[in-house]
Short mmCIF file of C-alpha atoms in Angstrom, two decimals:
data_model
loop_
_atom_site.label_atom_id
_atom_site.label_comp_id
_atom_site.label_asym_id
_atom_site.label_seq_id
_atom_site.Cartn_x
_atom_site.Cartn_y
_atom_site.Cartn_z
CA UNK A 187 -128.61 13.26 164.95
CA UNK A 188 -127.12 14.59 161.61
CA UNK A 189 -128.08 12.27 158.69
CA UNK A 190 -125.43 10.82 156.41
CA UNK A 191 -124.31 13.39 153.82
CA UNK A 192 -123.91 10.41 151.28
CA UNK A 193 -127.43 9.09 151.90
CA UNK A 194 -128.88 12.65 151.48
CA UNK A 195 -126.86 13.86 148.58
CA UNK A 196 -128.95 12.91 145.60
CA UNK A 197 -132.20 13.97 147.14
CA UNK A 198 -130.90 17.12 148.67
CA UNK A 199 -129.13 18.17 145.49
CA UNK A 200 -132.57 17.25 143.56
CA UNK A 201 -134.62 19.52 145.84
CA UNK A 202 -131.81 22.20 145.79
CA UNK A 203 -131.85 22.26 141.87
CA UNK A 204 -135.63 22.39 141.98
CA UNK A 205 -135.87 25.10 144.32
CA UNK A 206 -133.20 27.42 142.73
CA UNK A 207 -134.10 26.80 139.04
CA UNK A 208 -137.67 27.97 139.45
CA UNK A 209 -136.77 31.08 140.96
CA UNK A 210 -138.23 34.18 139.05
CA UNK A 211 -134.75 35.97 139.23
CA UNK A 212 -131.12 36.01 140.61
CA UNK A 213 -131.70 37.68 144.01
CA UNK A 214 -134.50 35.02 144.82
CA UNK A 215 -132.41 32.14 143.64
CA UNK A 216 -129.56 33.23 145.99
CA UNK A 217 -131.74 33.54 148.85
CA UNK A 218 -133.44 30.30 148.18
CA UNK A 219 -129.98 28.64 147.89
CA UNK A 220 -128.78 30.04 151.20
CA UNK A 221 -131.95 28.55 152.81
CA UNK A 222 -131.89 25.31 151.08
CA UNK A 223 -128.17 24.71 151.95
CA UNK A 224 -128.65 25.52 155.48
CA UNK A 225 -131.61 23.24 155.92
CA UNK A 226 -130.09 20.14 154.04
CA UNK A 227 -127.08 20.36 156.32
CA UNK A 228 -128.97 21.37 159.54
CA UNK A 229 -127.01 24.19 160.00
CA UNK A 230 -128.16 27.60 161.84
CA UNK A 231 -126.63 29.73 159.13
CA UNK A 232 -126.57 29.73 155.13
CA UNK A 233 -125.14 32.64 153.26
CA UNK A 234 -124.29 33.59 149.70
CA UNK A 235 -121.92 36.03 149.31
CA UNK A 236 -121.19 37.66 145.81
CA UNK A 237 -117.97 39.05 144.95
CA UNK A 238 -119.42 42.52 144.34
CA UNK A 239 -120.86 42.58 147.73
CA UNK A 240 -124.23 41.09 147.14
CA UNK A 241 -125.39 39.00 150.09
CA UNK A 242 -128.16 36.57 150.75
CA UNK A 243 -128.39 34.95 153.93
CA UNK A 244 -130.43 33.10 156.69
CA UNK A 245 -130.01 32.69 160.33
CA UNK A 246 -128.42 36.10 161.43
CA UNK A 247 -130.83 39.00 162.49
CA UNK A 248 -131.57 41.62 159.99
CA UNK A 249 -128.80 44.24 159.97
CA UNK A 250 -126.39 42.31 161.90
CA UNK A 251 -124.69 40.30 159.15
CA UNK A 252 -120.87 39.87 160.36
CA UNK A 253 -119.38 40.33 156.82
CA UNK A 254 -115.89 41.09 157.97
CA UNK A 255 -115.93 37.71 159.78
CA UNK A 256 -117.71 35.79 156.76
CA UNK A 257 -114.80 37.35 154.62
CA UNK A 258 -112.22 35.71 156.69
CA UNK A 259 -113.97 32.39 156.69
CA UNK A 260 -114.30 32.14 153.00
CA UNK A 261 -110.77 33.38 152.48
CA UNK A 262 -109.71 30.45 154.82
CA UNK A 263 -108.21 32.42 157.61
CA UNK A 264 -110.94 31.43 160.03
CA UNK A 265 -112.71 28.01 160.55
CA UNK A 266 -115.54 29.08 162.83
CA UNK A 267 -118.01 32.02 162.85
CA UNK A 268 -119.85 33.34 165.69
CA UNK A 269 -123.69 33.17 165.48
CA UNK A 270 -125.97 34.89 167.69
CA UNK A 271 -127.84 32.31 169.95
CA UNK A 272 -125.69 29.48 168.87
CA UNK A 273 -122.24 30.57 169.85
CA UNK A 274 -119.15 29.46 167.80
CA UNK A 275 -120.26 27.31 164.77
CA UNK A 276 -118.07 25.30 162.38
CA UNK A 277 -118.18 26.37 158.79
CA UNK A 278 -118.05 24.58 155.47
CA UNK A 279 -117.64 26.79 152.19
CA UNK A 280 -117.57 26.41 148.32
CA UNK A 281 -116.37 29.06 145.61
CA UNK A 282 -118.97 29.93 143.00
CA UNK A 283 -117.58 30.58 139.50
CA UNK A 284 -119.22 31.56 136.23
CA UNK A 285 -121.04 34.62 135.71
CA UNK A 286 -121.83 35.05 139.47
CA UNK A 287 -118.33 34.74 141.18
CA UNK A 288 -118.62 34.46 145.06
CA UNK A 289 -119.05 31.91 147.84
CA UNK A 290 -121.54 29.59 149.44
CA UNK A 291 -120.98 29.25 153.18
CA UNK A 292 -122.99 27.01 155.83
CA UNK A 293 -122.40 27.15 159.65
CA UNK A 294 -123.52 24.78 162.20
CA UNK A 295 -123.18 24.68 165.82
CA UNK A 296 -121.92 21.21 167.76
CA UNK A 297 -118.76 19.72 168.83
CA UNK A 298 -117.87 18.16 165.55
CA UNK A 299 -117.39 19.84 162.18
CA UNK A 300 -118.54 18.78 158.89
CA UNK A 301 -117.73 15.65 157.24
CA UNK A 302 -115.83 15.12 153.99
CA UNK A 303 -119.23 13.93 152.43
CA UNK A 304 -121.05 17.17 153.85
CA UNK A 305 -118.28 19.53 152.54
CA UNK A 306 -118.70 17.72 149.26
CA UNK A 307 -122.30 18.22 149.11
CA UNK A 308 -121.76 21.97 149.78
CA UNK A 309 -119.42 22.21 146.98
CA UNK A 310 -122.05 20.37 144.79
CA UNK A 311 -124.76 22.93 145.89
CA UNK A 312 -122.35 25.71 144.88
CA UNK A 313 -121.62 24.26 141.36
CA UNK A 314 -125.60 23.70 140.91
CA UNK A 315 -126.30 27.28 142.15
CA UNK A 316 -123.37 28.43 139.75
CA UNK A 317 -124.97 26.62 136.83
CA UNK A 318 -128.46 27.77 137.61
CA UNK A 319 -127.37 31.56 137.81
CA UNK A 320 -125.63 31.33 134.54
CA UNK A 321 -128.42 29.94 132.90
CA UNK A 322 -130.86 32.53 134.31
CA UNK A 323 -128.63 35.27 133.36
CA UNK A 324 -128.19 33.81 129.93
CA UNK A 325 -131.75 33.42 129.71
CA UNK A 326 -132.59 37.10 130.96
CA UNK A 327 -130.09 38.65 128.72
CA UNK A 328 -131.68 36.90 125.75
CA UNK A 329 -135.02 38.12 127.02
CA UNK A 330 -133.78 41.60 127.30
CA UNK A 331 -132.22 41.17 123.90
CA UNK A 332 -135.34 40.17 122.36
CA UNK A 333 -137.33 42.56 124.08
CA UNK A 334 -134.97 45.44 122.88
CA UNK A 335 -134.82 44.10 119.38
CA UNK A 336 -138.70 44.12 119.54
CA UNK A 337 -138.90 47.45 120.89
CA UNK A 338 -136.51 48.63 118.01
CA UNK A 339 -138.43 46.75 115.57
CA UNK A 340 -141.81 48.54 116.64
CA UNK A 341 -140.38 51.95 117.25
CA UNK A 342 -138.03 52.24 114.10
CA UNK A 343 -138.99 54.83 111.53
CA UNK A 344 -137.05 52.60 109.09
CA UNK A 345 -139.13 50.14 107.33
CA UNK A 346 -138.18 46.53 108.81
CA UNK A 347 -139.56 43.32 107.64
CA UNK A 348 -138.77 39.51 106.83
CA UNK A 349 -139.89 37.70 103.69
CA UNK A 350 -139.76 34.02 102.99
CA UNK A 351 -138.20 32.65 99.73
CA UNK A 352 -141.72 31.83 98.83
CA UNK A 353 -142.19 35.45 98.04
CA UNK A 354 -144.63 36.43 101.01
CA UNK A 355 -144.10 38.86 103.96
CA UNK A 356 -143.63 36.91 107.05
CA UNK A 357 -143.32 40.06 109.52
CA UNK A 358 -143.51 43.75 109.13
CA UNK A 359 -143.17 46.75 111.63
CA UNK A 360 -145.46 49.45 112.03
CA UNK A 361 -143.38 51.70 109.69
CA UNK A 362 -144.10 49.50 106.77
CA UNK A 363 -148.03 49.49 107.52
CA UNK A 364 -147.47 53.46 107.98
CA UNK A 365 -145.78 54.11 104.79
CA UNK A 366 -147.65 51.74 102.60
CA UNK A 367 -151.19 52.15 104.40
CA UNK A 368 -151.56 48.29 104.43
CA UNK A 369 -152.19 46.23 107.58
CA UNK A 370 -149.42 43.62 108.45
CA UNK A 371 -152.41 40.81 107.65
CA UNK A 372 -153.04 42.66 104.35
CA UNK A 373 -149.52 42.63 103.42
CA UNK A 374 -149.17 38.86 104.27
CA UNK A 375 -151.86 37.74 101.96
CA UNK A 376 -150.49 38.67 98.76
CA UNK A 377 -146.91 38.04 97.29
CA UNK A 378 -144.80 41.27 98.14
CA UNK A 379 -144.14 41.67 94.31
CA UNK A 380 -147.77 42.42 93.93
CA UNK A 381 -147.23 45.63 95.86
CA UNK A 382 -144.17 46.72 93.69
CA UNK A 383 -144.75 49.18 91.03
CA UNK A 384 -145.25 47.49 87.69
CA UNK A 385 -142.10 49.12 85.97
CA UNK A 386 -139.81 48.08 88.78
CA UNK A 387 -140.95 44.59 89.16
CA UNK A 388 -138.47 42.85 86.75
CA UNK A 389 -135.57 44.62 88.80
CA UNK A 390 -137.07 43.49 91.85
CA UNK A 391 -137.32 40.00 90.89
CA UNK A 392 -133.88 39.85 89.77
CA UNK A 393 -132.57 41.27 92.94
CA UNK A 394 -134.75 38.86 95.20
CA UNK A 395 -133.04 35.92 93.20
CA UNK A 396 -129.81 37.36 94.39
CA UNK A 397 -131.03 37.35 97.93
CA UNK A 398 -132.03 33.70 97.75
CA UNK A 399 -128.57 32.69 96.82
CA UNK A 400 -127.55 34.39 100.25
CA UNK A 401 -126.04 37.49 98.95
CA UNK A 402 -126.74 40.96 99.96
CA UNK A 403 -128.50 43.86 98.43
CA UNK A 404 -127.35 47.33 99.30
CA UNK A 405 -128.93 50.67 98.12
CA UNK A 406 -131.44 48.70 95.99
CA UNK A 407 -134.32 51.23 95.01
CA UNK A 408 -137.57 50.43 93.86
CA UNK A 409 -141.08 52.03 94.01
CA UNK A 410 -144.15 50.60 96.07
CA UNK A 411 -147.63 51.29 95.30
CA UNK A 412 -149.47 52.38 98.47
CA UNK A 413 -153.09 51.54 99.35
CA UNK A 414 -154.22 54.88 98.36
CA UNK A 415 -152.63 54.50 94.88
CA UNK A 416 -149.86 56.64 95.39
CA UNK A 417 -145.98 55.67 94.90
CA UNK A 418 -143.28 55.67 97.31
CA UNK A 419 -139.49 55.09 96.52
CA UNK A 420 -137.82 52.76 99.05
CA UNK A 421 -134.26 52.12 99.30
CA UNK A 422 -133.37 48.69 100.56
CA UNK A 423 -130.71 46.85 102.50
CA UNK A 424 -131.31 43.08 102.59
CA UNK A 425 -129.75 39.65 103.34
CA UNK A 426 -130.86 36.46 102.25
CA UNK A 427 -130.29 33.48 104.81
CA UNK A 428 -130.92 30.22 102.96
CA UNK A 429 -130.60 28.08 106.16
CA UNK A 430 -133.61 29.78 107.40
CA UNK A 431 -135.44 30.43 103.93
CA UNK A 432 -135.74 34.09 105.10
CA UNK A 433 -135.14 37.48 103.70
CA UNK A 434 -134.22 40.09 106.52
CA UNK A 435 -134.75 43.62 105.09
CA UNK A 436 -134.78 47.10 105.97
CA UNK A 437 -135.71 50.00 103.90
CA UNK A 438 -135.94 53.92 104.13
CA UNK A 439 -138.49 56.15 102.59
CA UNK A 440 -136.61 58.17 100.05
CA UNK A 441 -139.62 59.62 98.02
CA UNK A 442 -138.95 63.38 99.10
CA UNK A 443 -135.06 62.63 98.35
CA UNK A 444 -135.94 61.54 94.86
CA UNK A 445 -138.42 64.55 94.37
CA UNK A 446 -135.54 66.95 95.19
CA UNK A 447 -133.04 65.05 93.00
CA UNK A 448 -135.85 65.41 90.13
CA UNK A 449 -136.34 68.88 90.94
CA UNK A 450 -132.53 69.67 90.96
CA UNK A 451 -132.10 67.92 87.58
CA UNK A 452 -135.08 70.09 86.16
CA UNK A 453 -133.45 73.31 87.48
CA UNK A 454 -130.15 72.35 86.15
CA UNK A 455 -131.70 71.44 82.94
CA UNK A 456 -133.62 74.84 82.80
CA UNK A 457 -130.22 76.54 84.04
CA UNK A 458 -128.31 75.02 81.06
CA UNK A 459 -131.06 75.84 78.70
CA UNK A 460 -130.83 79.47 80.20
CA UNK A 461 -127.03 79.61 79.88
CA UNK A 462 -127.44 78.35 76.46
CA UNK A 463 -129.92 81.02 75.32
CA UNK A 464 -127.80 83.69 77.25
CA UNK A 465 -124.60 82.44 75.47
CA UNK A 466 -126.55 82.59 71.98
CA UNK A 467 -127.95 85.94 73.11
CA UNK A 468 -124.38 87.24 73.76
CA UNK A 469 -122.95 85.75 70.78
CA UNK A 470 -125.65 87.74 68.94
CA UNK A 471 -124.69 91.02 70.84
CA UNK A 472 -121.07 90.54 70.35
CA UNK A 473 -121.79 90.04 66.66
CA UNK A 474 -123.94 93.14 66.32
CA UNK A 475 -121.41 95.03 68.41
CA UNK A 476 -118.59 93.85 66.16
CA UNK A 477 -120.67 94.62 62.88
CA UNK A 478 -121.37 98.21 64.61
CA UNK A 479 -117.68 98.72 65.33
CA UNK A 480 -116.68 97.58 62.05
CA UNK A 481 -119.40 99.99 60.18
CA UNK A 482 -118.13 102.69 62.85
CA UNK A 483 -114.57 101.88 61.41
CA UNK A 484 -115.56 102.08 58.00
CA UNK A 485 -117.62 105.23 58.61
CA UNK A 486 -114.64 106.94 60.20
CA UNK A 487 -112.42 105.90 57.30
CA UNK A 488 -114.91 107.23 54.88
CA UNK A 489 -115.26 110.67 56.67
CA UNK A 490 -111.28 110.80 57.03
CA UNK A 491 -111.18 110.00 53.30
CA UNK A 492 -113.71 112.67 52.43
CA UNK A 493 -112.10 115.11 54.48
CA UNK A 494 -108.65 114.24 52.87
CA UNK A 495 -110.62 114.56 49.35
CA UNK A 496 -112.03 117.86 50.39
CA UNK A 497 -108.57 119.11 51.68
CA UNK A 498 -106.95 118.05 48.37
CA UNK A 499 -109.52 119.72 46.29
CA UNK A 500 -109.17 122.74 48.40
CA UNK A 501 -105.45 122.91 48.20
CA UNK A 502 -105.48 121.98 44.58
CA UNK A 503 -108.20 124.38 43.31
CA UNK A 504 -108.84 127.38 45.78
CA UNK A 505 -105.59 127.52 47.43
CA UNK A 506 -103.97 127.35 44.18
CA UNK A 507 -106.17 130.24 42.76
CA UNK A 508 -105.45 132.27 45.73
CA UNK A 509 -101.58 131.67 45.34
CA UNK A 510 -101.96 132.76 41.63
CA UNK A 511 -103.96 136.01 42.90
CA UNK A 512 -100.98 136.92 45.14
CA UNK A 513 -98.56 136.49 42.32
CA UNK A 514 -100.67 138.55 39.99
CA UNK A 515 -101.24 141.19 42.67
CA UNK A 516 -97.62 141.42 43.28
CA UNK A 517 -96.88 141.56 39.59
CA UNK A 518 -99.36 144.61 39.46
CA UNK A 519 -97.67 146.27 42.18
CA UNK A 520 -94.41 146.16 40.39
CA UNK A 521 -96.11 147.62 37.45
CA UNK A 522 -97.98 150.31 39.17
CA UNK A 523 -94.61 151.48 40.68
CA UNK A 524 -93.75 152.44 37.10
CA UNK A 525 -96.76 154.59 36.63
CA UNK A 526 -97.35 158.48 37.80
CA UNK A 527 -97.43 159.16 41.41
CA UNK A 528 -101.05 160.17 41.53
CA UNK A 529 -102.35 157.03 39.73
CA UNK A 530 -99.83 154.73 41.48
CA UNK A 531 -100.87 155.76 44.93
CA UNK A 532 -104.66 154.83 44.42
CA UNK A 533 -103.94 151.67 42.57
CA UNK A 534 -101.18 150.84 45.35
CA UNK A 535 -103.83 151.17 47.93
CA UNK A 536 -106.33 148.89 46.30
CA UNK A 537 -103.62 146.44 45.49
CA UNK A 538 -102.44 146.47 49.10
CA UNK A 539 -105.92 145.94 50.34
CA UNK A 540 -106.46 142.99 47.69
CA UNK A 541 -103.28 141.39 48.92
CA UNK A 542 -104.38 141.67 52.52
CA UNK A 543 -107.39 139.87 51.77
CA UNK A 544 -105.99 137.06 49.77
CA UNK A 545 -103.30 136.51 52.42
CA UNK A 546 -106.06 136.38 54.97
CA UNK A 547 -108.07 133.99 52.82
CA UNK A 548 -104.75 131.89 52.30
CA UNK A 549 -104.41 131.57 56.12
CA UNK A 550 -107.88 130.69 56.58
CA UNK A 551 -107.57 127.98 53.75
CA UNK A 552 -104.57 126.61 55.61
CA UNK A 553 -106.39 126.40 58.82
CA UNK A 554 -109.38 124.75 57.10
CA UNK A 555 -107.21 122.10 55.35
CA UNK A 556 -105.35 121.44 58.56
CA UNK A 557 -108.79 120.88 60.49
CA UNK A 558 -110.36 118.57 57.36
CA UNK A 559 -106.92 116.69 57.23
CA UNK A 560 -104.69 116.47 60.39
CA UNK A 561 -103.78 112.87 59.53
CA UNK A 562 -102.29 114.22 56.36
CA UNK A 563 -99.98 116.06 58.67
CA UNK A 564 -99.42 113.14 61.05
CA UNK A 565 -96.93 111.84 58.51
CA UNK A 566 -94.38 113.85 60.26
CA UNK A 567 -95.77 113.39 63.73
CA UNK A 568 -98.08 115.32 66.27
CA UNK A 569 -95.42 117.98 66.93
CA UNK A 570 -95.19 118.61 63.24
CA UNK A 571 -99.11 119.08 63.03
CA UNK A 572 -99.16 121.33 65.92
CA UNK A 573 -96.46 123.59 64.54
CA UNK A 574 -98.18 124.18 61.23
CA UNK A 575 -101.59 124.62 62.90
CA UNK A 576 -99.93 127.29 65.36
CA UNK A 577 -98.42 129.04 62.41
CA UNK A 578 -101.74 129.15 60.56
CA UNK A 579 -103.81 130.43 63.64
CA UNK A 580 -100.78 132.96 64.72
CA UNK A 581 -101.06 134.55 60.66
CA UNK A 582 -104.99 134.37 60.92
CA UNK A 583 -105.44 135.94 64.25
CA UNK A 584 -102.48 138.00 64.79
CA UNK A 585 -101.07 136.90 68.18
CA UNK A 586 -97.88 134.98 69.02
CA UNK A 587 -97.95 131.16 69.38
CA UNK A 588 -94.95 129.41 70.87
CA UNK A 589 -94.64 125.54 70.71
CA UNK A 590 -92.30 124.04 73.06
CA UNK A 591 -91.71 120.30 72.37
CA UNK A 592 -89.04 117.87 71.05
CA UNK A 593 -88.36 117.85 67.55
CA UNK A 594 -88.42 114.20 66.99
CA UNK A 595 -91.93 112.42 66.41
CA UNK A 596 -93.62 111.46 69.60
CA UNK A 597 -94.12 107.47 70.08
CA UNK A 598 -97.89 107.91 70.03
CA UNK A 599 -100.44 105.65 68.23
CA UNK A 600 -102.60 107.36 65.58
CA UNK A 601 -105.77 107.67 68.08
CA UNK A 602 -103.77 109.51 70.79
CA UNK A 603 -102.25 111.76 67.97
CA UNK A 604 -105.58 112.61 66.56
CA UNK A 605 -107.31 113.20 69.86
CA UNK A 606 -104.63 115.28 71.27
CA UNK A 607 -104.41 117.34 68.16
CA UNK A 608 -108.29 118.04 68.49
CA UNK A 609 -107.77 119.01 72.19
CA UNK A 610 -104.98 121.34 71.34
CA UNK A 611 -106.81 122.85 68.33
CA UNK A 612 -110.11 123.32 70.46
CA UNK A 613 -107.92 125.13 73.19
CA UNK A 614 -106.24 127.31 70.76
CA UNK A 615 -109.60 128.28 69.11
CA UNK A 616 -111.00 129.01 72.53
CA UNK A 617 -108.06 131.24 73.34
CA UNK A 618 -108.61 133.15 70.09
CA UNK A 619 -112.13 133.59 70.61
CA UNK A 620 -112.81 134.36 74.08
CA UNK A 621 -109.27 135.52 75.76
CA UNK A 622 -107.97 138.15 73.49
CA UNK A 623 -104.52 137.01 74.25
CA UNK A 624 -101.16 138.54 73.12
CA UNK A 625 -99.15 135.21 73.39
CA UNK A 626 -100.15 131.69 73.65
CA UNK A 627 -97.72 128.66 74.59
CA UNK A 628 -98.24 125.22 73.57
CA UNK A 629 -96.17 122.57 75.77
CA UNK A 630 -95.53 119.06 75.44
CA UNK A 631 -93.33 117.25 78.06
CA UNK A 632 -92.52 113.98 79.83
CA UNK A 633 -92.01 114.46 83.52
CA UNK A 634 -88.74 113.08 84.87
CA UNK A 635 -90.41 111.54 87.65
CA UNK A 636 -93.17 109.84 85.44
CA UNK A 637 -91.76 107.92 82.47
CA UNK A 638 -94.10 107.27 79.54
CA UNK A 639 -96.23 110.12 80.86
CA UNK A 640 -97.23 112.88 78.53
CA UNK A 641 -98.15 116.33 79.84
CA UNK A 642 -99.90 118.64 77.24
CA UNK A 643 -100.55 122.20 78.29
CA UNK A 644 -102.04 125.20 76.32
CA UNK A 645 -101.57 128.53 78.16
CA UNK A 646 -102.35 132.01 77.17
CA UNK A 647 -101.92 135.52 78.84
CA UNK A 648 -105.48 136.69 77.80
CA UNK A 649 -108.71 137.23 79.49
CA UNK A 650 -109.34 134.24 81.99
CA UNK A 651 -112.92 132.84 83.25
CA UNK A 652 -114.14 130.97 86.49
CA UNK A 653 -114.14 127.15 85.30
CA UNK A 654 -116.57 126.37 88.27
CA UNK A 655 -119.45 128.36 86.52
CA UNK A 656 -121.47 126.57 83.93
CA UNK A 657 -121.47 128.21 80.43
CA UNK A 658 -124.47 126.64 78.82
CA UNK A 659 -124.14 126.11 74.84
CA UNK A 660 -120.42 125.95 75.10
CA UNK A 661 -119.22 122.50 74.72
CA UNK A 662 -115.59 123.17 74.14
CA UNK A 663 -114.40 122.21 77.75
CA UNK A 664 -116.70 119.17 77.82
CA UNK A 665 -115.30 117.98 74.57
CA UNK A 666 -111.77 118.33 75.36
CA UNK A 667 -112.46 116.43 78.69
CA UNK A 668 -114.07 113.57 76.94
CA UNK A 669 -111.16 113.23 74.60
CA UNK A 670 -108.70 113.23 77.26
CA UNK A 671 -110.71 110.56 79.41
CA UNK A 672 -111.09 108.36 76.36
CA UNK A 673 -107.18 108.19 76.42
CA UNK A 674 -107.16 107.44 79.82
CA UNK A 675 -105.87 110.62 80.97
CA UNK A 676 -106.75 113.48 83.27
CA UNK A 677 -108.17 117.00 82.16
CA UNK A 678 -108.03 120.27 84.12
CA UNK A 679 -108.23 123.89 83.60
CA UNK A 680 -106.44 126.77 85.64
CA UNK A 681 -108.10 130.13 85.16
CA UNK A 682 -109.61 132.97 86.80
CA UNK A 683 -111.50 136.31 85.58
CA UNK A 684 -108.35 138.14 86.77
CA UNK A 685 -105.71 136.22 85.43
CA UNK A 686 -104.65 133.83 82.49
CA UNK A 687 -105.59 130.54 81.42
CA UNK A 688 -103.88 127.14 81.14
CA UNK A 689 -105.52 123.90 79.62
CA UNK A 690 -103.92 120.82 80.69
CA UNK A 691 -104.12 117.11 79.80
CA UNK A 692 -101.95 114.58 81.79
CA UNK A 693 -101.74 110.98 80.05
CA UNK A 694 -100.00 108.16 81.99
CA UNK A 695 -98.39 105.45 80.17
CA UNK A 696 -99.63 106.68 76.73
CA UNK A 697 -95.97 106.96 75.16
CA UNK A 698 -95.15 103.43 73.84
CA UNK A 699 -91.41 104.19 74.30
CA UNK A 700 -89.22 106.63 76.20
CA UNK A 701 -85.82 107.74 74.59
CA UNK A 702 -83.46 107.97 77.48
CA UNK A 703 -86.34 108.09 79.83
CA UNK A 704 -87.48 111.63 78.63
CA UNK A 705 -88.46 111.83 74.93
CA UNK A 706 -89.60 115.60 75.02
CA UNK A 707 -88.87 116.53 78.80
CA UNK A 708 -85.56 118.01 77.91
CA UNK A 709 -85.99 118.99 74.07
CA UNK A 710 -82.77 119.63 71.97
CA UNK A 711 -84.39 122.72 70.73
CA UNK A 712 -87.62 124.92 71.10
CA UNK A 713 -89.64 126.24 68.23
CA UNK A 714 -91.53 129.45 68.63
CA UNK A 715 -93.98 130.10 65.87
CA UNK A 716 -94.96 133.78 65.80
CA UNK A 717 -97.40 135.62 63.79
#
């Protein structure tokens, strides 16, 4: 006979709670709940059905649990459950909420179903099971959290510790012990400030006061003295909790980083010093070069002045003397013409030879003066200087020299005029010395398709040579090439043993301006100087 549910309610719930709450885990608790509920209500079947499909049951053979029929019962689409060996059984169900949603079901055979009190008891058991499972899961979650935190605490490479407001370590992880070389017990015996490097203690104490006020410390760095006497740099993140009287802190060993920073600072300081020394050395070199350039300029000016002085003296003395000799010879020739024929012929021949010698000496002197003082001729420009030099060479050597260039002075700077004059002078000298020419042409032109470019050519009709064959001891070509390259130009020689020779210099952008695009490409006149 079924006992009164009301009389058994308190005792059943107490037994149910005691059995469920002492279960070691959730699966055991649900299994115990199914058994206790079936026993309390004298049922053949007890079932705890979870929403995710977990089932704990009693009364059904293993592997023969009618899940579909149970689902219809808990969803109130059916009131009875077919139980093997018991037939159709009445059912009482109650929902489970909380963290383990599902249902508690009890099935009992017999003619009458469950009373209102019995259904109420099933619901109370479901509520007790719900609370027990929530408590158990909360405890297990907390336990897992504590285990995880403890595992992190023990395995972390960072230094983790707690310290009391009294100034002592309360707990340290193994990383602290490994880094400082002290055991946890040794660290707890003395105030932690005693482990701090003496020079950093004042800053550390000030930071500790901030933490005791409940504030945070971020990226605070200080040095700790290890058990072996060495120092380690630690970078701290800490939080003070006044309610607990504790400081929670974690730190990283940044000793290597600090050493790298110190090394970098030393290298940067050394680099700055090297840069300063290099800058000073460069300044000295520049000063020396400037002084050297200044002295070179002064020396060049002195040489130019000396050449001008020599040219002036030659012009004023020797040239004037030669000119006077020419005048006297001509006067003597006129006087001789008034004498007898036999006397006149001998004296006339002597005077003619003397006149030829003085004229040759005059030509030589003019050429020498021009070589000594080309700048004196630059007053009228390069072209005028070339024409005068060509006339002197033609008179001295006895071959024709033609100059083809514009009449107006070329827009060249003094250096370009001087270097080009020397190139033309050397080329003309080489022709006279080696080629035995009958005619030499000097051409200066600006190509129509290359504005501000000057082309200088010295061409003779004499005996040529092979430019590819070295000529030891002859520096004329090398000197001309160097002069052209100093002006940023190109130097070339067209010649062959069976033909004539043309020396060519091409100077791009050497003309400072261009009259109508061609200052000397189409000259108004062509001047020929012949000896």
